[in-house]
Structure formats: structure tokens, C-alpha cells
Short mmCIF file of C-alpha atoms in Angstrom, two decimals:
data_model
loop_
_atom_site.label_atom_id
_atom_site.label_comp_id
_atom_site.label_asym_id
_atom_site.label_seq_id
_atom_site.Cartn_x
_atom_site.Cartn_y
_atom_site.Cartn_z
CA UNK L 19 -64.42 114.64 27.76
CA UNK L 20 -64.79 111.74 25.84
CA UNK L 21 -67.74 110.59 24.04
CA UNK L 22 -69.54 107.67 26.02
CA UNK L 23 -72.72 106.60 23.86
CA UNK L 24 -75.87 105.45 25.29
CA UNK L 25 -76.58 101.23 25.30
CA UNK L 26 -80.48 100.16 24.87
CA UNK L 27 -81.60 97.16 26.73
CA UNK L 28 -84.93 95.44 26.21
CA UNK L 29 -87.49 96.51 29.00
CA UNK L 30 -91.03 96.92 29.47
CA UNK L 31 -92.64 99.39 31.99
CA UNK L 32 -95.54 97.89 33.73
CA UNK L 33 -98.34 98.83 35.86
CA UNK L 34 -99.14 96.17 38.57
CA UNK L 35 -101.60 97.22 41.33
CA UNK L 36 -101.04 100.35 42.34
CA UNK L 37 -97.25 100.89 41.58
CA UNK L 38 -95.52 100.83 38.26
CA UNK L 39 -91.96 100.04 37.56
CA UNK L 40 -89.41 98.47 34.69
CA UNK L 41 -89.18 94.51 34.03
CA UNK L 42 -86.28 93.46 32.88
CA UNK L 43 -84.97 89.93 31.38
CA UNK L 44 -82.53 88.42 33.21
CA UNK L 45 -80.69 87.73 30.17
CA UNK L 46 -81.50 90.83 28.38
CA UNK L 47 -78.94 92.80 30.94
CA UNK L 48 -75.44 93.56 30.44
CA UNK L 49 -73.72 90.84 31.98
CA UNK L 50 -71.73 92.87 34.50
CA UNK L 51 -75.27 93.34 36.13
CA UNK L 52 -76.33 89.99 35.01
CA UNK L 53 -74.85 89.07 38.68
CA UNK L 54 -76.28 91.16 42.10
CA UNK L 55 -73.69 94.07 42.83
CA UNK L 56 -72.64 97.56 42.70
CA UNK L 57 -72.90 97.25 38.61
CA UNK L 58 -77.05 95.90 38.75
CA UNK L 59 -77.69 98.91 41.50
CA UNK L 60 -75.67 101.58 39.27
CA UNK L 61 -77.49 100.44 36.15
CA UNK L 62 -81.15 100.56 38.06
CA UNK L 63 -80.76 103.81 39.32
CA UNK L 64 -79.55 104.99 35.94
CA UNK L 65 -82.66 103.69 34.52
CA UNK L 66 -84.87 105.07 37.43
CA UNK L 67 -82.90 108.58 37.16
CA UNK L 68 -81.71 108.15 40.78
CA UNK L 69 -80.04 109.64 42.81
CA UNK L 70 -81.52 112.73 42.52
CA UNK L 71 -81.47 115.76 44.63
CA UNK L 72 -84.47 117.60 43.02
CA UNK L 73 -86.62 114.51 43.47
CA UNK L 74 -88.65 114.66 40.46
CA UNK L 75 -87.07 111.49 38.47
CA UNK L 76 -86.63 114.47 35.05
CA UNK L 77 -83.80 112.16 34.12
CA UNK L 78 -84.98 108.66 34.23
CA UNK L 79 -88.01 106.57 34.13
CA UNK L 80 -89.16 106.65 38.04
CA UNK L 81 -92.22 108.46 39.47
CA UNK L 82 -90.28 110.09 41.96
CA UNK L 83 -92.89 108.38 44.71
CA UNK L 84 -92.16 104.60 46.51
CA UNK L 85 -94.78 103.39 44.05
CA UNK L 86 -93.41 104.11 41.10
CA UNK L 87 -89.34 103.67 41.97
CA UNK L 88 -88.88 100.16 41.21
CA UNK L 89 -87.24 98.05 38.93
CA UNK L 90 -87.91 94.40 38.77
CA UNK L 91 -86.25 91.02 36.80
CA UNK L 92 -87.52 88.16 35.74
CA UNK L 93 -85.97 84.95 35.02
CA UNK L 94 -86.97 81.25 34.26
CA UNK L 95 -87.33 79.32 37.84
CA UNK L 96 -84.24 77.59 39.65
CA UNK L 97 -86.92 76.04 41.74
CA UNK L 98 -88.83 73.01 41.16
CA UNK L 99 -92.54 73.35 40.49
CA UNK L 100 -91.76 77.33 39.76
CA UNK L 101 -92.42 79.17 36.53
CA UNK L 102 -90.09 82.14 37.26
CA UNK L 103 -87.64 83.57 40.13
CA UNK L 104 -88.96 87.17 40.52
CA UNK L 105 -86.69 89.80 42.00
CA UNK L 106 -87.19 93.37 42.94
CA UNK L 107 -85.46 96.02 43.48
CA UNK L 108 -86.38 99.54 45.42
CA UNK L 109 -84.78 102.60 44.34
CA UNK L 110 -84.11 105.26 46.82
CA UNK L 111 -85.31 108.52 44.97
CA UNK L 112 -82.69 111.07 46.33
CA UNK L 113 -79.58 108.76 47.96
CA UNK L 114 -77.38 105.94 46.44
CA UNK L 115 -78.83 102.72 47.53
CA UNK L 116 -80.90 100.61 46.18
CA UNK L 117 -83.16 97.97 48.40
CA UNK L 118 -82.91 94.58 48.27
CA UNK L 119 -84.53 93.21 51.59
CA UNK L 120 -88.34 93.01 50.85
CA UNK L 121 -90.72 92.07 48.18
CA UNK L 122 -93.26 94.77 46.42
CA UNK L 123 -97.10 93.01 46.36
CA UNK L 124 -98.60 95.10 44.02
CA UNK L 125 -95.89 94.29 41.19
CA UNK L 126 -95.91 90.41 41.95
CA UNK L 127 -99.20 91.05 39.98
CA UNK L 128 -97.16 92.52 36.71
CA UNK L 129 -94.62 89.52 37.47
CA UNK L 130 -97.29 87.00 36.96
CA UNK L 131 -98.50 88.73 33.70
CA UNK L 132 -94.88 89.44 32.72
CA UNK L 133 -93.97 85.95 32.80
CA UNK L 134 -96.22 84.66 30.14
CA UNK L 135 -96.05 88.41 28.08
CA UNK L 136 -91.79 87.18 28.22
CA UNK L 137 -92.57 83.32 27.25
CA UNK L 138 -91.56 81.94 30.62
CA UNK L 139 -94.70 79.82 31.22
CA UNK L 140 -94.77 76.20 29.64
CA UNK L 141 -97.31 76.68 26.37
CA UNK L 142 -98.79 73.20 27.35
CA UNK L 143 -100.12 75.17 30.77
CA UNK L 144 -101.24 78.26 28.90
CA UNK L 145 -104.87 77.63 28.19
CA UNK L 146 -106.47 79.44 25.12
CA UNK L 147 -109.04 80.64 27.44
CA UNK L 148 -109.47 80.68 31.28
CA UNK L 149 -107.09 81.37 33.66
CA UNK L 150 -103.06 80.57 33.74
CA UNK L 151 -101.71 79.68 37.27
CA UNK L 152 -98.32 81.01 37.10
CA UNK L 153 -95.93 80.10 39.82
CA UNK L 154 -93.44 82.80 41.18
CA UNK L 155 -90.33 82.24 43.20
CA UNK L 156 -90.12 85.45 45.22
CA UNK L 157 -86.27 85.68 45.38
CA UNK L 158 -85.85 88.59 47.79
CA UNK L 159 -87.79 87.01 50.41
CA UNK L 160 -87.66 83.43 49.33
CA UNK L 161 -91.74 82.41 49.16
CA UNK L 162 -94.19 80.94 46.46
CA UNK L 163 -96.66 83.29 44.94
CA UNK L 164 -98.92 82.07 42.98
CA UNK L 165 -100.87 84.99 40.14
CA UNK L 166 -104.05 83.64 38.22
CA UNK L 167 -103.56 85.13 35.45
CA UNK L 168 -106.42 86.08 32.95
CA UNK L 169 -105.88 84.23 29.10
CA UNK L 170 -108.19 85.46 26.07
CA UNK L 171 -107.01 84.14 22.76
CA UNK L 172 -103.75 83.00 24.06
CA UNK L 173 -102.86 86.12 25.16
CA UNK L 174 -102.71 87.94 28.21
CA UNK L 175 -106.14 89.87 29.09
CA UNK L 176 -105.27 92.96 30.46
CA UNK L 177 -108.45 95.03 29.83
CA UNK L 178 -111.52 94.11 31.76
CA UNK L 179 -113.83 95.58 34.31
CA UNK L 180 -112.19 95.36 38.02
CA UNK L 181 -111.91 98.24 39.49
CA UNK L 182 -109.03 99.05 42.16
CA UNK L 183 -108.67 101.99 44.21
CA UNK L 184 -105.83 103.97 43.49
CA UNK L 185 -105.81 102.62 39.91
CA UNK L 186 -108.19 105.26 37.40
CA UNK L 187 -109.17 102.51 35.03
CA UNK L 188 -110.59 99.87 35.68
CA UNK L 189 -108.81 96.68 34.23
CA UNK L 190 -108.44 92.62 34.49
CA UNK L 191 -108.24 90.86 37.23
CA UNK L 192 -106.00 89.04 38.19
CA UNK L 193 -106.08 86.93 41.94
CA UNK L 194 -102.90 86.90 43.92
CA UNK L 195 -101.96 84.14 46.62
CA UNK L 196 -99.02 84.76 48.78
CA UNK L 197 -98.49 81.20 50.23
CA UNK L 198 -96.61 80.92 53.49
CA UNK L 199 -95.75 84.78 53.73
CA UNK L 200 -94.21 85.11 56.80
CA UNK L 201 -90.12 85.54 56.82
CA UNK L 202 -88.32 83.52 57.54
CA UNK L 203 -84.79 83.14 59.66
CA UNK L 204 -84.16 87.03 60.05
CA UNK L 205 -84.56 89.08 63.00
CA UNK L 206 -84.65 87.87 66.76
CA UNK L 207 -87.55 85.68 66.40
CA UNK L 208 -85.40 83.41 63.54
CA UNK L 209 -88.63 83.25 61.58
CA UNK L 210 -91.70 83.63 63.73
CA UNK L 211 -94.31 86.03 62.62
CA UNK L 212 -94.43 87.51 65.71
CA UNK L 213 -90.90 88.09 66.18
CA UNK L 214 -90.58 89.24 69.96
CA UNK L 215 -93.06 86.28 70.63
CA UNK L 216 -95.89 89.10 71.80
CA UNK L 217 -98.79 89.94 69.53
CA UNK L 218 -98.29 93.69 70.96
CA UNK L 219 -95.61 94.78 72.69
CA UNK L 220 -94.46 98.46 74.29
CA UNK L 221 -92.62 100.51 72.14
CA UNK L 222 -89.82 102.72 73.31
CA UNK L 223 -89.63 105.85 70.86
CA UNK L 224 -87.06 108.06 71.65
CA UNK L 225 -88.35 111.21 71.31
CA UNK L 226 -91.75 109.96 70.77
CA UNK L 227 -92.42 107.91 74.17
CA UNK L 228 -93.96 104.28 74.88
CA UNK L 229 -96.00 103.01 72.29
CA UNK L 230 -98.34 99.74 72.14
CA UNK L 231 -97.23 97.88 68.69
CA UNK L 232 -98.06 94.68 66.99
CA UNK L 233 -94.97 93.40 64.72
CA UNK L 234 -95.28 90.90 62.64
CA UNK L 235 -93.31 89.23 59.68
CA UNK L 236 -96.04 88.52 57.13
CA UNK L 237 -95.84 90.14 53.84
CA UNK L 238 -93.08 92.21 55.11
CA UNK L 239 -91.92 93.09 58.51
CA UNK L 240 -94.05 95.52 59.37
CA UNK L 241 -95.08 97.69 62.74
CA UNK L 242 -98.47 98.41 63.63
CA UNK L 243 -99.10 101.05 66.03
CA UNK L 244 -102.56 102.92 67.11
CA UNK L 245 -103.45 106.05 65.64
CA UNK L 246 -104.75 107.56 68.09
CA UNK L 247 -101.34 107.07 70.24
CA UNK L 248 -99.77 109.06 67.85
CA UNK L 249 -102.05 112.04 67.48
CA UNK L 250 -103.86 110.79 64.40
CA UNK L 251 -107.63 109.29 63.44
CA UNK L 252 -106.53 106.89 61.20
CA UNK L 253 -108.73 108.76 57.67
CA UNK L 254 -105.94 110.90 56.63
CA UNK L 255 -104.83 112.12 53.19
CA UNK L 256 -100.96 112.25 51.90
CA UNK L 257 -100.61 115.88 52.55
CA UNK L 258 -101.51 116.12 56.12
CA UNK L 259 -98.31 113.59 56.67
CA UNK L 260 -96.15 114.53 54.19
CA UNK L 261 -96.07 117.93 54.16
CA UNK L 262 -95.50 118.06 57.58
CA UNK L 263 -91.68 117.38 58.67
CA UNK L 264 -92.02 116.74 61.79
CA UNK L 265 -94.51 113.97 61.78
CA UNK L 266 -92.26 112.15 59.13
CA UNK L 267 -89.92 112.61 61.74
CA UNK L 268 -91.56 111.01 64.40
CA UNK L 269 -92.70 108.11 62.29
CA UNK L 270 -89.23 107.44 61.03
CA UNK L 271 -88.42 106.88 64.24
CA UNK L 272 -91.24 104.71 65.21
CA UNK L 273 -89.75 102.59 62.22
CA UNK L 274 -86.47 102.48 63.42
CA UNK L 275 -87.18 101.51 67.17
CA UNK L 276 -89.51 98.79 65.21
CA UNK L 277 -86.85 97.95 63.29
CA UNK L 278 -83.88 97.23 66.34
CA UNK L 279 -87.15 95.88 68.64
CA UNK L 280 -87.92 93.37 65.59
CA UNK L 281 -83.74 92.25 64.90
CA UNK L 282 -83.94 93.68 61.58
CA UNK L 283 -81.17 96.38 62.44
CA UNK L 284 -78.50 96.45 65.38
CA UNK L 285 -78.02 100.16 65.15
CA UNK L 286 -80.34 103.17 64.36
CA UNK L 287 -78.01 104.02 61.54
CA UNK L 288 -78.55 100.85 59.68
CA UNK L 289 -81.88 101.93 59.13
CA UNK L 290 -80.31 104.28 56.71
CA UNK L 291 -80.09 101.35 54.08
CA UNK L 292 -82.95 99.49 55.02
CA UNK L 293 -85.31 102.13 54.03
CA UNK L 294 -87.50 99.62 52.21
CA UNK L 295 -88.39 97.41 55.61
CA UNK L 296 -89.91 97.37 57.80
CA UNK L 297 -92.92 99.33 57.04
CA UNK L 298 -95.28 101.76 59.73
CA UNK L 299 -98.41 101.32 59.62
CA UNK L 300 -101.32 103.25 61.94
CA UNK L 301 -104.45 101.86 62.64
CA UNK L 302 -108.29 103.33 63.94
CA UNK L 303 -111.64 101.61 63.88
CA UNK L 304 -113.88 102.20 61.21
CA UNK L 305 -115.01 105.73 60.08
CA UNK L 306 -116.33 107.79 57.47
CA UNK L 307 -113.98 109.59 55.28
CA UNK L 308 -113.69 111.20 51.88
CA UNK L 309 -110.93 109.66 49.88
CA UNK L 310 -108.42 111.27 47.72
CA UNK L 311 -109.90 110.05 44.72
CA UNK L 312 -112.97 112.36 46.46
CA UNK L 313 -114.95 108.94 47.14
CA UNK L 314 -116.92 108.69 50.12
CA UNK L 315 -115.97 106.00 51.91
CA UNK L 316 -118.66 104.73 55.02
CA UNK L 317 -117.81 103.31 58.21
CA UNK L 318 -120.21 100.24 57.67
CA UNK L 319 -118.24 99.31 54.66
CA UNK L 320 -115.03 98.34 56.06
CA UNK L 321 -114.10 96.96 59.68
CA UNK L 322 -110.87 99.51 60.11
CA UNK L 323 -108.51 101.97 58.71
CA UNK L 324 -105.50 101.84 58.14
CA UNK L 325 -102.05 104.24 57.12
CA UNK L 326 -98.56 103.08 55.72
CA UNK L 327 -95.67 104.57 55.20
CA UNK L 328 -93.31 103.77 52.87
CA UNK L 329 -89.97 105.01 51.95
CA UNK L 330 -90.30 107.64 54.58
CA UNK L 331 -93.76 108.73 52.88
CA UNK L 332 -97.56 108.22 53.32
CA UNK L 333 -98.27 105.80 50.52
CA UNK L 334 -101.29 106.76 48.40
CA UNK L 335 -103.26 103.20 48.71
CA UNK L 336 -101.67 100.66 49.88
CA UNK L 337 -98.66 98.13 49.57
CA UNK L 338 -99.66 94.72 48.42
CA UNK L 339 -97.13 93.59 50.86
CA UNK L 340 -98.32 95.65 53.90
CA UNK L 341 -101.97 94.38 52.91
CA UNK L 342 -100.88 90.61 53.63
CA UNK L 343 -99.43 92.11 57.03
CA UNK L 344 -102.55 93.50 57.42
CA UNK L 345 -104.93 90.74 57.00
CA UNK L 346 -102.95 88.12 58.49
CA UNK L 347 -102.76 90.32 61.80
CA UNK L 348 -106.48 91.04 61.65
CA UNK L 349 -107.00 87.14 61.73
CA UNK L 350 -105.04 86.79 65.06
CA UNK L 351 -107.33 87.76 68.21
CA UNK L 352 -105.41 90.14 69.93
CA UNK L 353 -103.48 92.05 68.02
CA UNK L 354 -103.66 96.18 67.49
CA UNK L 355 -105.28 95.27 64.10
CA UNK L 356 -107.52 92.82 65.20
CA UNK L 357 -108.94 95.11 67.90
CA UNK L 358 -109.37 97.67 65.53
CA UNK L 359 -111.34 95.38 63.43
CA UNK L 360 -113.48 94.65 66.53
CA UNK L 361 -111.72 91.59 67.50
CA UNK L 362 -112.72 88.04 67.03
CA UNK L 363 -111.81 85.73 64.63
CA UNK L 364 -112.01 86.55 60.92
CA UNK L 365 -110.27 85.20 58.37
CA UNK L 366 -110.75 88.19 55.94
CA UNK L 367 -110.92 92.11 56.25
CA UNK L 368 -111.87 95.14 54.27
CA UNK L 369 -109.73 98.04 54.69
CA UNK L 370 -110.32 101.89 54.23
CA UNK L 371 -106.70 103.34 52.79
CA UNK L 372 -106.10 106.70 51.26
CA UNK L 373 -107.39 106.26 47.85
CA UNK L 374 -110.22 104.07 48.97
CA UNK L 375 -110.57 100.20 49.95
CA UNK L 376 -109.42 96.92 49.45
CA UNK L 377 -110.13 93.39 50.71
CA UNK L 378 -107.83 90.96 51.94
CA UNK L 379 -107.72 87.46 53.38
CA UNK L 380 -105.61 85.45 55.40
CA UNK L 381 -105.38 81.76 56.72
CA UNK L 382 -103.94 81.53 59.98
CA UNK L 383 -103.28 78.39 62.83
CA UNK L 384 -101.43 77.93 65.57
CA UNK L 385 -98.80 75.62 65.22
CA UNK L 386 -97.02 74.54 69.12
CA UNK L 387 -98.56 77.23 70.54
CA UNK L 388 -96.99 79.71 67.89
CA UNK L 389 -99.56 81.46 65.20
CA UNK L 390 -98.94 81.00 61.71
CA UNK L 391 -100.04 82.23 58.12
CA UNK L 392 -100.76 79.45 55.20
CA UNK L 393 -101.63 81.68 52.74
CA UNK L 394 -103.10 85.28 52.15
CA UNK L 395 -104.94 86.37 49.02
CA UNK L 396 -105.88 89.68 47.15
CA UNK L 397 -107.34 90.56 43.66
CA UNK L 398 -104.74 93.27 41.90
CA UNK L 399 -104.70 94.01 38.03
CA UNK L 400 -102.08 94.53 35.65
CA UNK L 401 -100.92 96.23 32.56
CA UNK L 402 -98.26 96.87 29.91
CA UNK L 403 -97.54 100.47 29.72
CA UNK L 404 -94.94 100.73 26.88
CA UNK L 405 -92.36 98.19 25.54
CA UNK L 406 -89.08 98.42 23.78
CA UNK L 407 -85.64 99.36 25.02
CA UNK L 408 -84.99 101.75 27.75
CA UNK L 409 -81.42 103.65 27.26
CA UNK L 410 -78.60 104.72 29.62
CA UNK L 411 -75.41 106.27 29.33
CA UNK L 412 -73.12 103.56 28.58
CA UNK L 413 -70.98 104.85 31.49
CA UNK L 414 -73.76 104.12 33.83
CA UNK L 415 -72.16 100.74 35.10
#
């Protein structure tokens, strides 16, 4: 066999929110995966160490979870009044794909502070101290985000005292604003948040029965459905979903009916390689529960709970994404999320999630007799975990 040595390529693994991944250049990668294609998704998963069968990641940089399977490039902006096009990949842990159809909230944080770390942001807008607005073309999803980034000295503050649940240290913060975050032209709705034009709909779930759902297109397309209609309170941990198969099962399948109800997919087996969207999410009125972090988290604190899954697995906070679904259905009277709120109008909510809490607020109107987001905002943090070169086999690609 002949010798095939490895290639380096400037990277930088970040933390942002609560997932981590590798930032790439645009122009720092080979230029066969330079372009989107077979050649960027076999050089990814090379760097992630995916596929893998055993599901650990022993061969590459990824965490082996959703949160920590990601790979993201940055580029200067091909849009007016933009700093940088952002784009984001999600790599299936143990099957040859890599997703392209949704954005990941928690690392638009890192792409905010990645953007000035890589020299993207004009110097004249960089103040020496204060806060950088750094403008962020999302390019999976096509939307504005806008980070405020934290400047000390010139530099990027990363250290600080904000504290995140799911996150161990605490660190800077750094205020995220997803401007008009509903998608746009895909699925049956061609756009509208609500796609089937209901703000909860019934459900058919083969092998599962008729569910009431909420599914909406902010964030990401995502389907909300009661806990207690699917045997759950709403306070539970990762293990008492993922170690049990056939409740992955069942939720799979509540994704997938979401998925063909929504116009997403036009077959089940689609779903197969859209693993990414849309996302699950259960929901239960307010109650005490002890948090994996062993926090104890009270009922008055937070107006509802709420689950997601994500990449077939209960995620261990919550998606940054899933968090602007959240808040911009909790601002629509009505909907599963709202009434698990306690209904109303509100134009903010605090969650309880797995590893804790977190507060989220959305803007909402209706527009022709159609509801619509403006914006949705959330405080994250961010942080440079190494920096270098990451290396692959130069057969990778």
C-alpha cells in the first residue's frame, strides 16, 4: 500500500454555547473542498472521525454527541451590510452524511467571536473597549444574526462571569439576535412559520397514534408535542431517553410524521438524510426538578419545561436554534408552548432544560392575519479551545 501522508490545515476548535466544534477559513481549505460537495463532506468527517461504528469519535476531533459533531466555516460576507457568511455543517456520528439543511444557535455565538479572532471585522468598527456588533450571514438558512461581541484591549474577551447551564465555567457574554428567524420558501407553507397554517395540529404517528403538535419554522423547523401525550413529565434526564430504544423509536417517528406533515420530506426514508431537521421537542408546565448538573431547579423559576432531541438523542441543554423555536412559539397565544407557559401574551420565557435554564425572547406580529417573528434574542458565551492545524490523511478527499 502506498504511502499517503497526512496534510495540516489551519483550524481552531471552539466552544460556543453549549456545543463545540472546528472553524475553518474558507480559504484555509484545500480547494477541492473550497466548493460544497462530496470532497468538503469527506474532508469534515475525516476531521470529525466520522463515520464511525463504535461511536466514540477515537479517531477524529468530534465528541461523539450532536453537540460536539460539527464543523463550521467562515468567510468574509457576499452580502451587503454583512461581516461574514457563516456555514455549518452537522456530522452524522456513525453514517456517511453530513447535514447541510439547518443552522446550529449555540455556535453562531463562536462565529461572532471567530470572525474578529480571524480578522474578518472592519478594524474601524472594532472598538478598543465595549462591545463589537458583528454581522453574520447565516448561509444554510439564509438570515442575519447579529453577535455583540465583548472587546477588552482590542481583543476578544472571552473570560468573564456569565454563567450558562450546561457550560462548567462561567465565561463572557456575549448577546445573540436572530433577526427574522423563520424559514423561508421550504416546506408546504412556502415560508410561513406555521407551515400547515394551524398553530397545533393532529398528528398521525404510525405506531404511536394521534398526537396534538405545534410546528413552526423559527430557528429551525421544529415539532412541539405534549409530554404528557407521550408518556413523559417533561423534567427528564438523558438516560431515561436514551438508554431506552424504544422511546428513541417512537420519537423518531414523531419527527418523521413532523417532518412529511411540515413539507420538509416527501417520503419517510428521506428522513434518513435529514437527520439534522426538524427537531422534537416535548413540553409540560412548570415543575420542580433536579438537573443533571445536580441543581435544583423550582417550578416558580421558569414558566415551562421543555425536551429536544437532536440527532436521534436527548440533547443535554438545549439547541440555540430550538430555543428561538421555543420562545417565538411561547409568544403566540395558542400554541402547545404557549399553553404550557400558561398562555397569554409574553414576549419572553424562561425555560427548565436538562442541565438547567435559560431565557429567551421573541418579537412576534401578525402580519395579514399570518403571525410572524422580527427578531429573537439569547445571551450565549464563547471560547477558543485550542488553535493550530488539525491533520488528516491526505487521502481523506
Amino acid at each position: 500500500m502506498s504511502h499517503i501522508p497526512q496534510i495540516k490545515i489551519p483550524a481552531t476548535y471552539m466552544r460556543g454555547g453549549t456545543s463545540k466544534g472546528v472553524f475553518f477559513r474558507l480559504e484555509d481549505l484545500p480547494a477541492s473542498a473550497q466548493q460544497p460537495g462530496a470532497a468538503r463532506d469527506h474532508l469534515l468527517q475525516r476531521v470529525i472521525g466520522s463515520p464511525d461504528p463504535y461511536a466514540k469519535h477515537t479517531d477524529g476531533m468530534g465528541g461523539a454527541t450532536s453537540s460536539t459533531s460539527k464543523c463550521v466555516i467562515i468567510s468574509p460576507s457576499s452580502k451587503p451590510d454583512h461581516d461574514v457568511d457563516y456555514l455549518y455543517g452537522q456530522i452524522s456520528i456513525d453514517t456517511d452524511f453530513v447535514d447541510w439543511s439547518g443552522n446550529c444557535g449555540n455556535l453562531s455565538t463562536g462565529a461572532g467571536a471567530f470572525a474578529l479572532h480571524a480578522g474578518y471585522v472592519d478594524a474601524a468598527r472594532v472598538p478598543q473597549n465595549g462591545i463589537c456588533e458583528v454581522r453574520i450571514w447565516q448561509a444554510n438558512i439564509n438570515k442575519t444574526i447579529i453577535a455583540h461581541v465583548p472587546v477588552t484591549n482590542g481583543q476578544v474577551q472571552e473570560t468573564g462571569d456569565f454563567e450558562l447551564d450546561g457550560v462548567t465555567f462561567p465565561a463572557a457574554e456575549i448577546v445573540l439576535e436572530f433577526i427574522d428567524p423563520a424559514d423561508e420558501g421550504e416546506g408546504e407553507g412556502g415560508g410561513a412559520m406555521f407551515p400547515t397554517g394551524n398553530l397545533v395540529d393532529t398528528l398521525d404517528v404510525p405506531g404511536v397514534g394521534a398526537l396534538q403538535a405545534t410546528m413552526i419554522t423559527a430557528g429551525i423547523p421544529t415539532v412541539f408535542v405534549n409530554a404528557a401525550d407521550i408518556g413523559y413529565t417533561g423534567a427528564e434526564l438523558q438516560p431515561v431517553i436514551n438508554d431506552d430504544k424504544a422511546a428513541l423509536v417512537k420519537l423518531e417517528a414523531i419527527r418523521v410524521a413532523g417532518a412529511l406533515r411540515m413539507g420538509l420530506i416527501k417520503a419517510p426514508e428521506e428522513a434518513l438524510k435529514r437527520q439534522h431537521t426538524p427537531k422534537v421537542v416535548f413540553v409540560a408546565p412548570p415543575q420542580d426538578y433536579v438537573s443533571s448538573g445536580n441543581k435544583q431547579i423550582h417550578a416558580g423559576d421558569i414558566d415551562l419545561n421543555a425536551r429536544a432531541m437532536s440527532m436521534g438523542k436527548l440533547h443535554h441543554a438545549m439547541m440555540g436554534t430550538a430555543s428561538v423555536a421555543i420562545a417565538t412559539a411561547a409568544a403566540v397565544p395558542g400554541t402547545l408552548v404557549n399553553l404550557a407557559a400558561g398562555g397569554g401574551q409574553r414576549d419572553a420565557v424562561r425555560f427548565g432544560h436538562p442541565s438547567g435554564t435559560l431565557r429567551v425572547g421573541a418579537a412576534v406580529s401578525q402580519v395579514d392575519g399570518q403571525w410572524a417573528v422580527t427578531k429573537a434574542v439569547m445571551s450565549r458565551s464563547a471560547r477558543i479551545l485550542m488553535e493550530g492545524w488539525v491533520r488528516v490523511p491526505g487521502d481523506a478527499f
